[in-house]
């Protein structure tokens, strides 16, 4: 049984509740255990994963959050840099599923976050577990 850490940027609570439900459901359905930690925003997710990975307590990680385009350039910075940070960690061999949504509006985020619709939280958890299996396969 793998131990998975879900790291969520809890900026939009109602959307994160859906992402979290999807991720937890997928992890539990696969027979694994999970813990959850919350960080202020998407930019803090890679740092939290890096800190947790150093402890050796977790086998895989799920990154969750929502970034909705606003009127400033901040959307691009948060979207790009959180994804870059997560990708850098995966290149170091850390099994991560990226479920940080980057959308134009809340309606798009709802469709993607809702476990009854696109279930991107569940998909991120499944990706983390798939990467863990691949890492184990390659030793």
Short mmCIF file of C-alpha atoms in Angstrom, two decimals, residues 12-131:
data_model
loop_
_atom_site.label_atom_id
_atom_site.label_comp_id
_atom_site.label_asym_id
_atom_site.label_seq_id
_atom_site.Cartn_x
_atom_site.Cartn_y
_atom_site.Cartn_z
CA UNK A 12 -11.21 28.61 -4.04
CA UNK A 13 -12.70 26.44 -1.29
CA UNK A 14 -15.78 25.18 -3.16
CA UNK A 15 -13.66 24.14 -6.15
CA UNK A 16 -10.98 22.57 -3.99
CA UNK A 17 -13.59 20.54 -2.13
CA UNK A 18 -14.48 18.90 -5.44
CA UNK A 19 -10.86 18.32 -6.47
CA UNK A 20 -10.08 16.88 -3.07
CA UNK A 21 -13.07 14.54 -3.16
CA UNK A 22 -12.00 13.24 -6.56
CA UNK A 23 -8.38 12.72 -5.50
CA UNK A 24 -9.28 11.01 -2.23
CA UNK A 25 -11.78 8.77 -4.00
CA UNK A 26 -9.25 7.63 -6.58
CA UNK A 27 -6.55 6.95 -3.99
CA UNK A 28 -8.92 5.00 -1.76
CA UNK A 29 -10.36 3.06 -4.71
CA UNK A 30 -6.81 1.96 -5.56
CA UNK A 31 -6.33 0.74 -1.99
CA UNK A 32 -3.84 3.35 -0.83
CA UNK A 33 -3.75 5.78 2.10
CA UNK A 34 -3.45 9.55 1.98
CA UNK A 35 -2.82 12.65 4.01
CA UNK A 36 -3.61 16.22 3.04
CA UNK A 37 -1.77 19.47 3.66
CA UNK A 38 -2.92 22.93 2.67
CA UNK A 39 -0.77 25.76 1.34
CA UNK A 40 -1.77 29.37 0.61
CA UNK A 41 -1.60 29.21 -3.19
CA UNK A 42 -0.45 27.29 -6.25
CA UNK A 43 3.05 28.77 -6.11
CA UNK A 44 3.61 27.13 -2.75
CA UNK A 45 2.60 23.62 -3.88
CA UNK A 46 5.98 22.57 -5.37
CA UNK A 47 7.84 23.79 -2.30
CA UNK A 48 5.57 21.84 0.02
CA UNK A 49 6.02 18.70 -2.08
CA UNK A 50 9.80 19.15 -2.02
CA UNK A 51 9.80 19.51 1.77
CA UNK A 52 7.57 16.47 2.24
CA UNK A 53 9.59 14.38 -0.22
CA UNK A 54 12.72 14.94 1.86
CA UNK A 55 11.08 13.18 4.82
CA UNK A 56 10.69 9.91 2.94
CA UNK A 57 7.23 9.41 4.48
CA UNK A 58 5.33 9.52 1.19
CA UNK A 59 5.51 7.46 -1.97
CA UNK A 60 3.62 9.83 -4.27
CA UNK A 61 2.09 13.29 -4.32
CA UNK A 62 -1.01 14.95 -5.75
CA UNK A 63 -0.93 18.69 -6.45
CA UNK A 64 -4.34 20.37 -6.35
CA UNK A 65 -5.48 23.93 -6.84
CA UNK A 66 -7.29 26.31 -9.12
CA UNK A 67 -5.93 29.35 -10.94
CA UNK A 68 -8.54 31.43 -12.77
CA UNK A 69 -7.49 34.08 -15.27
CA UNK A 70 -7.90 37.60 -13.98
CA UNK A 71 -7.15 41.00 -15.41
CA UNK A 72 -3.41 40.98 -14.76
CA UNK A 73 -0.33 39.04 -15.81
CA UNK A 74 -0.35 37.28 -12.42
CA UNK A 75 -2.34 34.36 -13.92
CA UNK A 76 0.50 33.49 -16.27
CA UNK A 77 3.13 33.70 -13.55
CA UNK A 78 1.20 31.49 -11.13
CA UNK A 79 0.16 28.98 -13.81
CA UNK A 80 3.56 28.68 -15.44
CA UNK A 81 5.72 28.74 -12.35
CA UNK A 82 3.67 26.23 -10.36
CA UNK A 83 3.74 23.86 -13.34
CA UNK A 84 7.48 24.44 -13.82
CA UNK A 85 8.15 23.68 -10.16
CA UNK A 86 6.13 20.48 -10.27
CA UNK A 87 7.82 19.39 -13.50
CA UNK A 88 11.27 19.99 -11.98
CA UNK A 89 10.37 17.71 -9.09
CA UNK A 90 9.11 14.98 -11.42
CA UNK A 91 12.41 15.14 -13.30
CA UNK A 92 14.08 14.32 -9.97
CA UNK A 93 12.06 11.10 -9.82
CA UNK A 94 9.24 12.21 -7.52
CA UNK A 95 5.88 10.68 -8.47
CA UNK A 96 3.45 13.60 -8.80
CA UNK A 97 0.04 14.01 -10.37
CA UNK A 98 -0.62 17.63 -11.31
CA UNK A 99 -4.22 18.62 -10.64
CA UNK A 100 -3.74 22.38 -10.58
CA UNK A 101 -6.44 23.70 -12.86
CA UNK A 102 -5.75 26.77 -14.97
CA UNK A 103 -8.97 28.08 -16.44
CA UNK A 104 -10.44 31.16 -18.02
CA UNK A 105 -13.40 31.30 -15.63
CA UNK A 106 -15.15 29.60 -12.74
CA UNK A 107 -17.57 27.70 -14.98
CA UNK A 108 -14.66 25.92 -16.67
CA UNK A 109 -13.14 25.16 -13.27
CA UNK A 110 -16.37 23.63 -11.98
CA UNK A 111 -16.63 21.24 -14.94
CA UNK A 112 -13.03 20.13 -14.44
CA UNK A 113 -13.12 19.88 -10.64
CA UNK A 114 -16.46 18.11 -10.22
CA UNK A 115 -15.97 14.34 -9.66
CA UNK A 116 -19.23 13.75 -11.57
CA UNK A 117 -17.88 15.58 -14.62
CA UNK A 118 -14.20 15.68 -15.70
CA UNK A 119 -12.85 14.76 -12.23
CA UNK A 120 -9.40 16.27 -12.65
CA UNK A 121 -8.63 15.66 -8.96
CA UNK A 122 -9.19 11.96 -9.46
CA UNK A 123 -7.19 12.06 -12.66
CA UNK A 124 -4.26 13.71 -10.88
CA UNK A 125 -4.32 11.02 -8.19
CA UNK A 126 -4.40 8.30 -10.84
CA UNK A 127 -1.46 9.95 -12.61
CA UNK A 128 0.55 10.06 -9.37
CA UNK A 129 -0.10 6.36 -8.78
CA UNK A 130 0.80 5.53 -12.39
CA UNK A 131 4.09 7.42 -12.04
#
